[in-house]
Short mmCIF file of C-alpha atoms and ligand atoms in Angstrom, two decimals:
data_model
loop_
_atom_site.label_atom_id
_atom_site.label_comp_id
_atom_site.label_asym_id
_atom_site.label_seq_id
_atom_site.Cartn_x
_atom_site.Cartn_y
_atom_site.Cartn_z
CA MET A 200 -87.34 -1.42 -154.14
CA THR A 201 -83.56 -1.52 -154.33
CA THR A 202 -81.91 1.36 -156.18
CA LEU A 203 -79.30 0.89 -158.90
CA SER A 204 -76.55 2.36 -156.72
CA ALA A 205 -77.43 -0.04 -153.88
CA ILE A 206 -77.39 -2.94 -156.36
CA LYS A 207 -74.02 -1.89 -157.76
CA THR A 208 -72.45 -1.99 -154.30
CA GLY A 209 -74.46 -4.97 -153.03
CA PRO A 210 -73.19 -8.49 -152.27
CA LEU A 211 -75.14 -10.27 -155.05
CA LEU A 212 -73.36 -8.35 -157.80
CA ALA A 213 -69.97 -8.43 -156.08
CA ARG A 214 -70.08 -12.22 -155.65
CA THR A 215 -71.32 -12.79 -159.20
CA ALA A 216 -68.73 -10.42 -160.70
CA ALA A 217 -65.97 -12.28 -158.83
CA ILE A 218 -67.16 -15.60 -160.28
CA ALA A 219 -67.41 -13.97 -163.74
CA THR A 220 -63.75 -12.93 -163.66
CA ASP A 221 -62.21 -15.73 -161.61
CA VAL A 222 -64.14 -18.67 -163.05
CA ALA A 223 -66.41 -17.98 -166.05
CA ALA A 224 -63.93 -15.89 -168.04
CA CYS A 225 -61.12 -18.44 -167.47
CA HIS A 226 -63.15 -21.27 -169.00
CA ALA A 227 -65.15 -19.30 -171.60
CA ALA A 228 -62.87 -20.13 -174.54
CA ASP A 229 -62.81 -23.84 -173.69
CA VAL A 230 -66.60 -23.94 -173.16
CA ASP A 231 -67.00 -22.30 -176.57
CA ALA A 232 -64.44 -24.47 -178.37
CA LYS A 233 -65.80 -27.75 -177.00
CA SER A 234 -69.45 -26.68 -176.97
CA ARG A 235 -69.64 -27.89 -173.39
CA PHE A 236 -71.66 -26.82 -170.35
CA PRO A 237 -69.90 -24.20 -168.15
CA GLN A 238 -69.82 -26.61 -165.21
CA GLU A 239 -67.16 -24.70 -163.21
CA THR A 240 -69.23 -21.51 -163.32
CA PHE A 241 -72.38 -23.24 -162.14
CA ASP A 242 -70.54 -25.13 -159.41
CA ALA A 243 -69.24 -21.77 -158.17
CA LEU A 244 -72.66 -20.09 -158.39
CA ARG A 245 -74.23 -23.00 -156.53
CA GLN A 246 -71.58 -22.90 -153.84
CA ALA A 247 -72.07 -19.14 -153.41
CA ARG A 248 -75.85 -19.83 -153.22
CA LEU A 249 -76.49 -17.46 -156.09
CA LEU A 250 -78.86 -19.75 -158.02
CA SER A 251 -81.72 -18.79 -155.70
CA ALA A 252 -81.32 -15.04 -156.27
CA ALA A 253 -84.80 -14.88 -157.83
CA VAL A 254 -86.54 -16.85 -155.06
CA PRO A 255 -88.54 -14.49 -152.80
CA ALA A 256 -87.08 -13.79 -149.36
CA THR A 257 -90.25 -15.30 -147.83
CA HIS A 258 -89.04 -18.65 -149.19
CA GLY A 259 -85.41 -18.23 -148.18
CA GLY A 260 -84.04 -16.76 -151.42
CA ALA A 261 -82.35 -13.41 -152.04
CA GLY A 262 -85.61 -11.95 -153.36
CA ALA A 263 -83.76 -9.95 -156.01
CA GLY A 264 -85.92 -7.80 -158.28
CA MET A 265 -85.60 -7.49 -162.05
CA LEU A 266 -83.00 -4.71 -161.96
CA GLU A 267 -80.73 -6.67 -159.63
CA LEU A 268 -81.14 -9.93 -161.59
CA GLY A 269 -80.40 -8.11 -164.85
CA THR A 270 -77.27 -6.56 -163.38
CA GLN A 271 -76.20 -10.01 -162.17
CA CYS A 272 -76.79 -11.69 -165.57
CA ALA A 273 -74.95 -8.88 -167.38
CA ALA A 274 -71.98 -9.23 -165.03
CA LEU A 275 -71.75 -12.98 -165.57
CA ALA A 276 -72.15 -12.60 -169.35
CA GLN A 277 -69.15 -10.26 -169.40
CA GLY A 278 -67.07 -13.27 -168.40
CA CYS A 279 -68.93 -15.90 -170.46
CA GLY A 280 -72.00 -15.26 -172.63
CA SER A 281 -73.30 -18.82 -172.42
CA SER A 282 -73.07 -18.75 -168.60
CA GLY A 283 -75.00 -15.48 -168.51
CA MET A 284 -77.68 -16.97 -170.75
CA VAL A 285 -78.04 -20.15 -168.68
CA LEU A 286 -78.34 -18.11 -165.46
CA ALA A 287 -80.94 -15.84 -167.08
CA MET A 288 -82.98 -18.81 -168.32
CA HIS A 289 -82.87 -20.43 -164.88
CA HIS A 290 -84.10 -17.20 -163.23
CA ILE A 291 -86.96 -17.00 -165.77
CA GLN A 292 -88.19 -20.49 -164.82
CA VAL A 293 -87.78 -19.78 -161.09
CA ALA A 294 -89.75 -16.52 -161.45
CA CYS A 295 -92.61 -18.34 -163.23
CA ILE A 296 -92.81 -20.78 -160.32
CA ALA A 297 -92.43 -18.14 -157.59
CA ARG A 298 -94.95 -15.72 -159.10
CA HIS A 299 -97.62 -18.25 -160.09
CA ALA A 300 -97.49 -21.00 -157.47
CA GLN A 301 -100.51 -19.38 -155.74
CA GLY A 302 -99.89 -21.06 -152.41
CA SER A 303 -99.56 -24.58 -153.88
CA ALA A 304 -97.98 -26.80 -151.21
CA PHE A 305 -95.94 -28.68 -153.82
CA PHE A 306 -94.38 -25.54 -155.32
CA GLU A 307 -93.86 -23.86 -151.93
CA ARG A 308 -91.82 -26.84 -150.84
CA TYR A 309 -90.02 -26.93 -154.19
CA LEU A 310 -88.97 -23.29 -153.81
CA ARG A 311 -87.59 -23.83 -150.30
CA GLU A 312 -86.06 -27.27 -150.53
CA ASN A 313 -85.00 -27.70 -154.13
CA LEU A 314 -84.27 -24.18 -155.28
CA VAL A 315 -82.90 -22.64 -152.08
CA GLU A 316 -81.54 -25.46 -149.94
CA ARG A 317 -80.22 -27.62 -152.76
CA GLN A 318 -79.56 -24.79 -155.28
CA GLU A 319 -81.04 -26.80 -158.14
CA LEU A 320 -81.02 -25.69 -161.78
CA VAL A 321 -84.24 -25.57 -163.87
CA ALA A 322 -84.39 -25.82 -167.68
CA SER A 323 -87.28 -24.91 -169.97
CA ILE A 324 -89.04 -26.70 -172.81
CA THR A 325 -91.30 -24.30 -174.72
CA SER A 326 -90.13 -25.15 -178.24
CA GLU A 327 -91.82 -28.02 -180.06
CA ASN A 328 -91.77 -29.59 -183.48
CA GLY A 329 -94.88 -28.33 -185.21
CA THR A 330 -95.33 -24.96 -183.49
CA PHE A 331 -92.68 -23.10 -185.50
CA GLY A 332 -91.20 -20.99 -182.72
CA ASP A 333 -94.56 -19.79 -181.38
CA THR A 334 -94.24 -20.29 -177.62
CA ARG A 335 -97.94 -19.53 -177.15
CA SER A 336 -99.12 -22.71 -178.82
CA SER A 337 -98.50 -26.36 -178.09
CA VAL A 338 -99.16 -29.63 -179.87
CA CYS A 339 -98.57 -31.91 -176.88
CA ALA A 340 -101.07 -32.16 -174.02
CA VAL A 341 -100.69 -33.33 -170.42
CA ALA A 342 -102.55 -36.63 -169.88
CA ILE A 343 -104.34 -36.72 -166.54
CA ASP A 344 -105.49 -39.89 -164.79
CA GLY A 345 -106.82 -39.21 -161.30
CA ASP A 346 -104.03 -37.44 -159.46
CA ARG A 347 -101.38 -38.81 -161.82
CA MET A 348 -100.25 -37.14 -165.02
CA SER A 349 -97.80 -37.74 -167.85
CA LEU A 350 -96.49 -35.80 -170.82
CA GLU A 351 -94.51 -36.41 -173.99
CA LYS A 352 -93.01 -33.60 -176.03
CA ASP A 353 -90.87 -33.46 -179.14
CA ALA A 354 -88.75 -30.34 -178.46
CA THR A 355 -86.57 -28.59 -181.05
CA THR A 356 -84.23 -26.82 -178.63
CA VAL A 357 -83.60 -27.52 -174.94
CA SER A 358 -80.81 -25.56 -173.27
CA TYR A 359 -78.72 -27.41 -170.61
CA GLY A 360 -81.44 -30.08 -170.48
CA GLN A 361 -78.89 -32.78 -169.58
CA HIS A 362 -77.34 -30.60 -166.86
CA ALA A 363 -80.51 -29.44 -165.15
CA ASP A 364 -82.28 -30.87 -162.11
CA ALA A 365 -85.77 -30.18 -163.48
CA GLN A 366 -87.65 -29.20 -166.64
CA LEU A 367 -90.46 -26.66 -166.81
CA VAL A 368 -92.54 -27.65 -169.84
CA THR A 369 -95.39 -25.96 -171.75
CA CYS A 370 -98.23 -28.11 -173.04
CA ARG A 371 -101.99 -28.02 -173.69
CA ARG A 372 -104.15 -28.20 -170.56
CA THR A 373 -106.06 -31.31 -171.69
CA ALA A 374 -106.18 -33.58 -174.72
CA ASP A 375 -109.09 -31.60 -176.21
CA ALA A 376 -107.82 -28.09 -175.30
CA ALA A 377 -107.05 -25.47 -177.96
CA ALA A 378 -103.41 -25.06 -179.05
CA SER A 379 -103.10 -21.79 -177.09
CA ASP A 380 -104.84 -23.11 -173.92
CA GLN A 381 -101.60 -24.06 -172.18
CA VAL A 382 -100.19 -24.80 -168.74
CA LEU A 383 -96.66 -25.12 -167.33
CA VAL A 384 -95.69 -28.43 -165.75
CA LEU A 385 -92.59 -29.06 -163.63
CA PHE A 386 -90.79 -32.39 -163.82
CA GLU A 387 -88.02 -33.30 -161.41
CA LYS A 388 -85.00 -35.39 -162.33
CA GLY A 389 -85.72 -39.10 -162.04
CA ASN A 390 -89.27 -38.66 -163.31
CA TYR A 391 -88.43 -37.95 -166.94
CA THR A 392 -86.22 -38.97 -169.81
CA LEU A 393 -84.73 -36.63 -172.36
CA ALA A 394 -83.56 -38.40 -175.50
CA GLN A 395 -81.32 -36.10 -177.50
CA THR A 396 -82.28 -35.65 -181.16
CA GLY A 397 -79.45 -34.04 -183.11
CA ASN A 398 -76.47 -31.97 -182.02
CA TRP A 399 -75.73 -28.49 -180.75
CA ASP A 400 -72.93 -27.44 -183.07
CA THR A 401 -73.78 -23.76 -183.52
CA LEU A 402 -72.16 -20.44 -184.33
CA GLY A 403 -72.45 -19.23 -180.75
CA MET A 404 -74.01 -19.72 -177.32
CA ARG A 405 -72.30 -23.08 -177.57
CA GLY A 406 -72.06 -23.54 -173.81
CA THR A 407 -75.85 -23.47 -173.44
CA CYS A 408 -75.84 -27.02 -174.91
CA SER A 409 -79.29 -26.79 -176.52
CA PRO A 410 -79.95 -29.72 -178.89
CA GLY A 411 -83.41 -31.06 -179.73
CA ALA A 412 -84.82 -33.71 -177.42
CA LYS A 413 -87.75 -36.07 -177.03
CA PHE A 414 -89.11 -35.51 -173.54
CA SER A 415 -91.18 -38.05 -171.64
CA GLY A 416 -92.17 -37.43 -168.03
CA HIS A 417 -94.69 -38.35 -165.36
CA GLY A 418 -95.75 -37.27 -161.88
CA THR A 419 -98.73 -35.94 -159.98
CA THR A 420 -101.18 -33.21 -160.93
CA ALA A 421 -99.68 -31.07 -158.13
CA GLN A 422 -96.76 -30.44 -160.51
CA ILE A 423 -99.02 -28.48 -162.89
CA LEU A 424 -98.46 -24.79 -162.16
CA PRO A 425 -101.80 -23.23 -161.11
CA GLY A 426 -103.54 -20.86 -163.54
CA SER A 427 -102.86 -20.64 -167.24
CA PHE A 428 -99.68 -20.12 -169.24
CA ALA A 429 -101.42 -17.21 -170.98
CA ASP A 430 -101.03 -15.31 -167.69
CA SER A 431 -97.65 -16.64 -166.55
CA SER A 432 -96.29 -15.95 -170.04
CA ALA A 433 -97.48 -12.32 -170.21
CA GLN A 434 -96.91 -11.47 -166.55
CA THR A 435 -93.63 -13.30 -166.00
CA MET A 436 -91.97 -15.38 -168.72
CA VAL A 437 -91.99 -12.66 -171.39
CA PRO A 438 -90.86 -9.74 -169.18
CA TYR A 439 -88.19 -11.84 -167.42
CA SER A 440 -86.92 -13.23 -170.75
CA HIS A 441 -86.80 -10.00 -172.67
CA ILE A 442 -85.34 -7.92 -169.85
CA LEU A 443 -82.77 -10.45 -168.58
CA TRP A 444 -81.71 -11.42 -172.11
CA SER A 445 -81.30 -7.75 -173.04
CA ALA A 446 -79.23 -7.28 -169.89
CA LEU A 447 -76.88 -10.16 -170.66
CA TRP A 448 -76.54 -9.16 -174.33
CA SER A 449 -75.48 -5.72 -173.10
CA GLY A 450 -72.95 -7.49 -170.84
CA ILE A 451 -71.48 -9.32 -173.83
CA ALA A 452 -71.37 -6.11 -175.88
CA ALA A 453 -69.78 -4.30 -172.93
CA ASP A 454 -67.01 -6.91 -172.75
CA ALA A 455 -66.37 -6.64 -176.51
CA LEU A 456 -66.20 -2.85 -176.27
CA GLY A 457 -64.10 -3.21 -173.12
CA ARG A 458 -61.55 -5.12 -175.20
CA ALA A 459 -61.73 -2.42 -177.86
CA ALA A 460 -61.16 0.25 -175.21
CA ALA A 461 -58.14 -1.64 -173.82
CA PHE A 462 -56.76 -1.89 -177.36
CA VAL A 463 -57.26 1.84 -177.96
CA ARG A 464 -55.61 2.75 -174.64
CA ALA A 465 -52.63 0.52 -175.40
CA GLY A 466 -52.20 2.31 -178.73
CA ALA A 467 -52.58 5.75 -177.16
CA ARG A 468 -49.88 5.02 -174.60
CA LYS A 469 -47.40 4.47 -177.39
CA ASN A 470 -48.11 7.89 -178.83
CA PRO A 471 -49.23 10.36 -176.14
CA GLY A 472 -50.42 13.74 -177.40
CA SER A 473 -52.64 12.56 -180.25
CA VAL A 474 -56.09 10.96 -180.11
CA PRO A 475 -56.03 7.84 -182.31
CA PRO A 476 -58.80 7.63 -184.94
CA ASN A 477 -60.22 4.42 -183.47
CA ALA A 478 -60.80 6.30 -180.19
CA VAL A 479 -63.45 8.30 -182.05
CA GLN A 480 -65.11 5.08 -183.24
CA LEU A 481 -65.04 3.91 -179.64
CA ALA A 482 -66.67 7.15 -178.48
CA ARG A 483 -69.52 6.60 -180.92
CA ALA A 484 -69.98 2.95 -179.94
CA GLN A 485 -70.19 3.97 -176.27
CA VAL A 486 -73.20 6.13 -177.13
CA GLU A 487 -75.05 3.03 -178.33
CA LEU A 488 -73.92 0.89 -175.41
CA GLN A 489 -75.23 3.48 -172.96
CA ALA A 490 -78.58 3.62 -174.78
CA MET A 491 -78.78 -0.18 -174.75
CA ARG A 492 -78.05 -0.37 -171.02
CA HIS A 493 -80.49 2.36 -170.16
CA ASN A 494 -83.16 0.69 -172.25
CA TRP A 495 -83.14 -2.58 -170.31
CA GLU A 496 -82.53 -0.86 -166.97
CA SER A 497 -85.52 1.43 -167.40
CA CYS A 498 -87.74 -1.54 -168.33
CA ALA A 499 -86.43 -3.42 -165.28
CA ILE A 500 -87.15 -0.45 -163.00
CA ALA A 501 -90.65 -0.14 -164.51
CA PHE A 502 -91.25 -3.84 -163.84
CA ASP A 503 -89.99 -3.60 -160.25
CA GLU A 504 -92.22 -0.56 -159.66
CA MET A 505 -95.25 -2.26 -161.17
CA THR A 506 -94.76 -5.40 -159.08
CA ALA A 507 -93.86 -3.66 -155.80
CA GLU A 508 -97.52 -4.11 -154.86
CA ASP A 509 -98.05 -7.40 -156.62
CA ASP A 510 -101.83 -7.09 -156.64
CA GLN A 511 -104.43 -7.84 -159.28
CA ALA A 512 -104.07 -4.35 -160.80
CA ALA A 513 -100.32 -4.85 -161.24
CA ARG A 514 -100.87 -8.24 -162.88
CA GLU A 515 -103.48 -6.73 -165.20
CA ALA A 516 -101.10 -3.92 -166.17
CA LEU A 517 -98.50 -6.53 -167.21
CA GLY A 518 -101.18 -8.06 -169.41
CA THR A 519 -101.89 -4.87 -171.38
CA MET A 520 -100.83 -4.28 -174.95
CA GLY A 521 -98.84 -1.23 -173.92
CA TRP A 522 -96.57 -3.39 -171.77
CA ALA A 523 -96.36 -6.19 -174.36
CA LEU A 524 -95.25 -3.65 -176.98
CA LYS A 525 -92.64 -2.23 -174.60
CA MET A 526 -91.20 -5.71 -174.04
CA ASN A 527 -91.17 -6.49 -177.78
CA GLN A 528 -89.46 -3.18 -178.55
CA LEU A 529 -86.81 -3.77 -175.88
CA LYS A 530 -86.06 -7.25 -177.18
CA MET A 531 -85.81 -6.14 -180.81
CA ALA A 532 -83.65 -3.11 -179.95
CA CYS A 533 -81.11 -4.95 -177.78
CA SER A 534 -80.89 -8.10 -179.90
CA GLU A 535 -80.10 -5.96 -182.94
CA MET A 536 -77.74 -3.58 -181.15
CA ALA A 537 -75.55 -6.27 -179.54
CA PRO A 538 -74.18 -7.69 -182.84
CA LYS A 539 -73.72 -4.14 -184.16
CA LEU A 540 -71.58 -3.25 -181.14
CA CYS A 541 -69.51 -6.44 -181.48
CA HIS A 542 -69.02 -5.54 -185.13
CA GLU A 543 -67.87 -2.05 -184.08
CA ALA A 544 -65.49 -3.51 -181.52
CA LEU A 545 -64.00 -5.66 -184.29
CA GLN A 546 -63.54 -2.61 -186.55
CA ILE A 547 -61.86 -0.69 -183.73
CA ILE A 548 -59.45 -3.51 -182.86
CA GLY A 549 -58.83 -4.85 -186.36
CA ILE A 550 -56.93 -8.07 -186.96
CA MET A 551 -56.14 -8.53 -183.25
CA GLY A 552 -59.88 -8.78 -182.65
CA TYR A 553 -60.33 -11.21 -185.52
CA LYS A 554 -57.73 -13.68 -184.20
CA ASN A 555 -59.26 -16.25 -181.88
CA ASP A 556 -56.12 -16.59 -179.75
CA SER A 557 -55.53 -12.88 -179.15
CA PRO A 558 -56.38 -11.20 -175.81
CA PHE A 559 -58.40 -8.71 -177.87
CA SER A 560 -60.44 -11.41 -179.67
CA VAL A 561 -64.15 -10.59 -180.00
CA GLY A 562 -65.09 -13.60 -182.15
CA ARG A 563 -66.93 -15.47 -179.39
CA HIS A 564 -68.81 -12.34 -178.36
CA TYR A 565 -69.90 -11.68 -181.91
CA ARG A 566 -71.01 -15.28 -182.53
CA ASP A 567 -72.83 -15.45 -179.19
CA VAL A 568 -74.99 -12.38 -179.81
CA LEU A 569 -75.96 -13.52 -183.31
CA SER A 570 -78.41 -15.81 -181.49
CA ALA A 571 -80.22 -12.82 -179.96
CA ALA A 572 -82.43 -12.00 -182.94
CA LEU A 573 -83.30 -15.69 -183.40
CA MET A 574 -84.21 -16.81 -179.92
CA VAL A 575 -87.80 -15.92 -180.28
CA SER A 576 -87.45 -14.66 -183.82
CA ASN A 577 -87.49 -10.89 -184.25
CA GLY A 578 -89.55 -11.39 -187.42
CA ARG A 579 -92.20 -13.13 -185.36
CA ILE A 580 -92.04 -10.46 -182.61
CA ALA A 581 -92.25 -7.61 -185.13
CA ALA A 582 -95.31 -9.24 -186.71
CA LYS A 583 -97.01 -9.41 -183.28
CA SER A 584 -96.18 -5.77 -182.55
CA ALA A 585 -97.43 -4.74 -185.98
CA SER A 586 -100.74 -6.43 -185.31
CA MET A 587 -101.09 -4.84 -181.85
CA LEU A 588 -100.35 -1.39 -183.29
CA LEU A 589 -103.50 -1.70 -185.41
CA VAL A 590 -105.55 -1.21 -182.24
CA PHE A 591 -103.10 0.39 -179.77
CA LYS A 592 -103.48 4.19 -179.58
CA ASP A 593 -100.70 5.19 -177.16
CA ASP A 594 -103.30 7.42 -175.44
CA MET B 98 -127.63 -5.47 -174.56
CA SER B 99 -128.87 -8.72 -176.11
CA GLU B 100 -128.82 -7.07 -179.53
CA ASN B 101 -125.19 -6.13 -178.89
CA ALA B 102 -124.47 -9.71 -177.84
CA ALA B 103 -125.75 -10.95 -181.18
CA ARG B 104 -123.57 -8.46 -183.07
CA ILE B 105 -120.56 -9.50 -180.93
CA ARG B 106 -121.21 -13.17 -181.72
CA ALA B 107 -121.30 -12.33 -185.42
CA VAL B 108 -117.91 -10.60 -185.15
CA LEU B 109 -116.51 -13.57 -183.24
CA LYS B 110 -117.83 -15.95 -185.87
CA ASP B 111 -115.93 -14.08 -188.58
CA HIS B 112 -112.71 -13.25 -186.76
CA ALA B 113 -112.06 -15.20 -183.55
CA ARG B 114 -111.16 -18.50 -185.26
CA LEU B 115 -112.95 -20.42 -182.53
CA ASN B 116 -113.04 -24.19 -182.52
CA ARG B 117 -116.82 -24.12 -182.11
CA ASP B 118 -119.83 -22.17 -183.39
CA ALA B 119 -119.94 -18.68 -181.85
CA GLU B 120 -123.76 -18.91 -181.67
CA THR B 121 -123.50 -21.77 -179.18
CA LEU B 122 -121.29 -19.81 -176.76
CA ASP B 123 -122.71 -18.80 -173.40
CA ASP B 124 -122.18 -15.18 -172.38
CA ASP B 125 -119.50 -16.27 -169.95
CA SER B 126 -117.79 -18.97 -172.04
CA ASP B 127 -114.01 -18.43 -172.12
CA LEU B 128 -113.06 -17.41 -175.66
CA TYR B 129 -109.39 -18.23 -175.17
CA GLN B 130 -110.27 -21.74 -174.10
CA ALA B 131 -112.45 -21.90 -177.21
CA GLY B 132 -109.29 -21.37 -179.27
CA MET B 133 -109.01 -17.59 -179.73
CA THR B 134 -105.31 -16.70 -179.98
CA SER B 135 -103.94 -13.27 -179.09
CA HIS B 136 -103.43 -12.69 -182.82
CA ALA B 137 -107.08 -13.48 -183.54
CA SER B 138 -108.15 -11.28 -180.63
CA VAL B 139 -106.60 -8.25 -182.35
CA ASN B 140 -108.77 -8.92 -185.41
CA VAL B 141 -111.78 -9.20 -183.12
CA MET B 142 -110.92 -5.83 -181.54
CA LEU B 143 -110.53 -4.18 -184.95
CA ALA B 144 -113.81 -5.63 -186.20
CA LEU B 145 -115.63 -4.57 -183.01
CA GLU B 146 -114.27 -1.02 -183.36
CA GLY B 147 -115.65 -0.95 -186.89
CA GLU B 148 -118.97 -2.62 -186.06
CA PHE B 149 -119.79 -0.41 -183.06
CA ASP B 150 -117.99 2.75 -184.25
CA ILE B 151 -115.91 2.89 -181.08
CA GLU B 152 -112.26 3.02 -180.11
CA PHE B 153 -111.05 0.85 -177.24
CA PRO B 154 -108.77 2.99 -175.05
CA ASP B 155 -105.39 1.36 -174.32
CA HIS B 156 -106.28 0.44 -170.75
CA MET B 157 -109.01 -1.82 -172.14
CA LEU B 158 -106.60 -3.63 -174.46
CA LYS B 159 -106.00 -6.59 -172.18
CA ARG B 160 -107.04 -10.23 -172.14
CA SER B 161 -109.76 -9.99 -169.51
CA VAL B 162 -111.78 -7.42 -171.48
CA PHE B 163 -112.08 -9.81 -174.43
CA GLU B 164 -112.35 -13.11 -172.59
CA SER B 165 -116.10 -13.67 -173.11
CA VAL B 166 -119.13 -12.30 -174.93
CA GLY B 167 -120.31 -10.85 -171.61
CA ALA B 168 -117.00 -9.10 -170.90
CA ILE B 169 -116.93 -7.60 -174.41
CA ALA B 170 -120.57 -6.46 -174.09
CA ALA B 171 -119.76 -4.75 -170.77
CA ALA B 172 -116.80 -2.92 -172.32
CA ILE B 173 -118.88 -1.82 -175.32
CA GLY B 174 -121.69 -0.76 -172.97
CA GLU B 175 -119.24 1.46 -171.12
CA LEU B 176 -117.96 3.05 -174.32
CA THR B 177 -121.39 3.67 -175.88
CA GLU B 178 -123.14 4.81 -172.69
CA GLY B 179 -125.31 7.88 -173.25
CA ARG B 180 -125.24 7.60 -177.02
C1 LIG C 662 -79.27 -20.00 -177.74
C2 LIG C 662 -80.67 -20.52 -177.79
C3 LIG C 662 -81.17 -21.18 -176.70
C4 LIG C 662 -82.49 -21.68 -176.71
N1 LIG C 662 -82.93 -22.35 -175.61
C5 LIG C 662 -84.18 -22.88 -175.61
C6 LIG C 662 -84.65 -23.61 -174.49
O1 LIG C 662 -83.97 -23.77 -173.49
N2 LIG C 662 -85.90 -24.14 -174.54
C7 LIG C 662 -86.69 -23.97 -175.61
O2 LIG C 662 -87.81 -24.46 -175.59
N3 LIG C 662 -86.28 -23.28 -176.71
C8 LIG C 662 -85.04 -22.74 -176.73
N4 LIG C 662 -84.61 -22.05 -177.84
C9 LIG C 662 -85.49 -22.00 -179.03
C10 LIG C 662 -86.31 -20.73 -179.11
O3 LIG C 662 -87.22 -20.72 -178.04
C11 LIG C 662 -87.10 -20.68 -180.42
O4 LIG C 662 -87.97 -21.77 -180.49
C12 LIG C 662 -86.26 -20.75 -181.63
O5 LIG C 662 -85.13 -19.92 -181.52
C13 LIG C 662 -87.09 -20.31 -182.83
O6 LIG C 662 -86.81 -21.15 -183.91
P1 LIG C 662 -87.17 -20.84 -185.42
O7 LIG C 662 -86.13 -19.92 -185.97
O8 LIG C 662 -87.39 -22.12 -186.11
O9 LIG C 662 -88.56 -20.10 -185.26
P2 LIG C 662 -89.66 -19.22 -185.98
O10 LIG C 662 -90.11 -18.29 -184.97
O11 LIG C 662 -90.65 -20.15 -186.56
O12 LIG C 662 -88.87 -18.46 -187.11
C14 LIG C 662 -88.47 -18.99 -188.37
C15 LIG C 662 -88.47 -17.90 -189.42
O13 LIG C 662 -89.81 -17.49 -189.67
C16 LIG C 662 -89.94 -16.09 -189.53
N5 LIG C 662 -91.25 -15.80 -188.92
C17 LIG C 662 -91.88 -16.53 -187.99
N6 LIG C 662 -93.07 -15.99 -187.69
C18 LIG C 662 -93.19 -14.90 -188.44
C19 LIG C 662 -94.21 -13.94 -188.59
N7 LIG C 662 -95.34 -14.01 -187.90
N8 LIG C 662 -93.98 -12.94 -189.47
C20 LIG C 662 -92.81 -12.88 -190.17
N9 LIG C 662 -91.84 -13.77 -190.07
C21 LIG C 662 -92.02 -14.77 -189.22
C22 LIG C 662 -88.80 -15.70 -188.62
O14 LIG C 662 -88.40 -14.35 -188.77
C23 LIG C 662 -87.71 -16.64 -189.05
O15 LIG C 662 -87.08 -16.15 -190.21
C24 LIG C 662 -83.31 -21.51 -177.86
C25 LIG C 662 -82.80 -20.83 -178.97
C26 LIG C 662 -81.50 -20.33 -178.95
C27 LIG C 662 -80.98 -19.60 -180.15
#
């Protein structure tokens, strides 16, 4: 397991941080204003071969663990929140494939050739009209005919669907399967259509380009990820989502507070000898930022420790209520803290933070993190935790 | 054991929201494939704790322990052993 200090001085972070400052940050305002995909950032990441960071070293990737991926997503999000979110979502899909392919020849080849050699980008379709934000149920079902299969799905929200090279889609296992008896199916470009339904004109995370879409795809049964989504969700999709999202939200909050700190320092230089009142506000906000960072980092370290020996016992531990509650609590804490910290940054900076064209502007940051509590609704997550706490004893 | 299995089936009938009759389930039928959601499984756990006067320790609160009548019976057997 790689330590935090090794990660902080490692090449993955250094190369990502350089792209965050030199590319992502330069285009962030334009991406936000035009609600367009951060193409320059992803061209740079692809060129630096950073899109395969989550692919295991056995398959030619960097084999980065959760802590390293989180640090990478946070660094990119400091330059552009939407870019950080797209990278995080891609890693989540890659991790589902890498951790659940179970020796499938199709997915082994996909990891090596598509994800590592060609640095392809994978999008996700879990949302669906009729399931009301519950990722663990599907209306649509994969239709199997011999070794061929096809799927149609009416999705409410698909991030960077038009810019991705493949879609990883949840659906019911068979036409007569229960709503929660799901599988993940991978569709490569050329074998599906994605007809946009509606626009993506949102408050924030505008560069993720996530409108609704009618998906229709076909292929072979080899493209169905082995096992069940119940397992890949609990053991991989949920921990990767909640930890990497929390990491990138902390990156956005860190950039907003970084602007506040620069503003405070500029003021202090004009009047050495006295501590300006907004420096005290900054000191308090830093307390929360540190707690937020440590929260996701400690969950990431716990995950990396649990999966160091990725045996059956480790997989079972990720399926326990104790772990599910930990993930829910992390997601709720960080998604609620990020907008609070952007709000604090705005109070510290004042009107120069409120102006969109000021170097101290925190408007985009604030709008971006307002999505945090909604993407997998905190109300829904709290209800699930509440129900688990009726039987969980914390013994 | 078979008496426990009958009591477990009764709990499932009331709380698991299965898409078929709990009485027709084999001991090893997969309850999740029969439509039990994780939300419904919590109600099943609560009802089993009440029915058998037991408390499932946290390490037993995972999918595999509640995946079939047989798995539940084994867990309950472990908790009520020597009673
Ligand atoms: C930036 C962004 C990117 C996204 N990208 C993707 C993507 O790439 N692919 C994809 O598939 N989806 C994506 N999504 C969609 C996401 O996965 C969710 O489906 C969506 O955010 C939830 O929508 P909803 O608010 O209608 O959901 P719901 O969860 O149905 O919530 C609606 C309301 O009901 C309340 N509620 C729901 N359940 C309960 C409950 N049990 N108890 C109490 N209150 C409850 C909620 O609090 C909320 O007020 C993205 C969303 C965002 C914001």
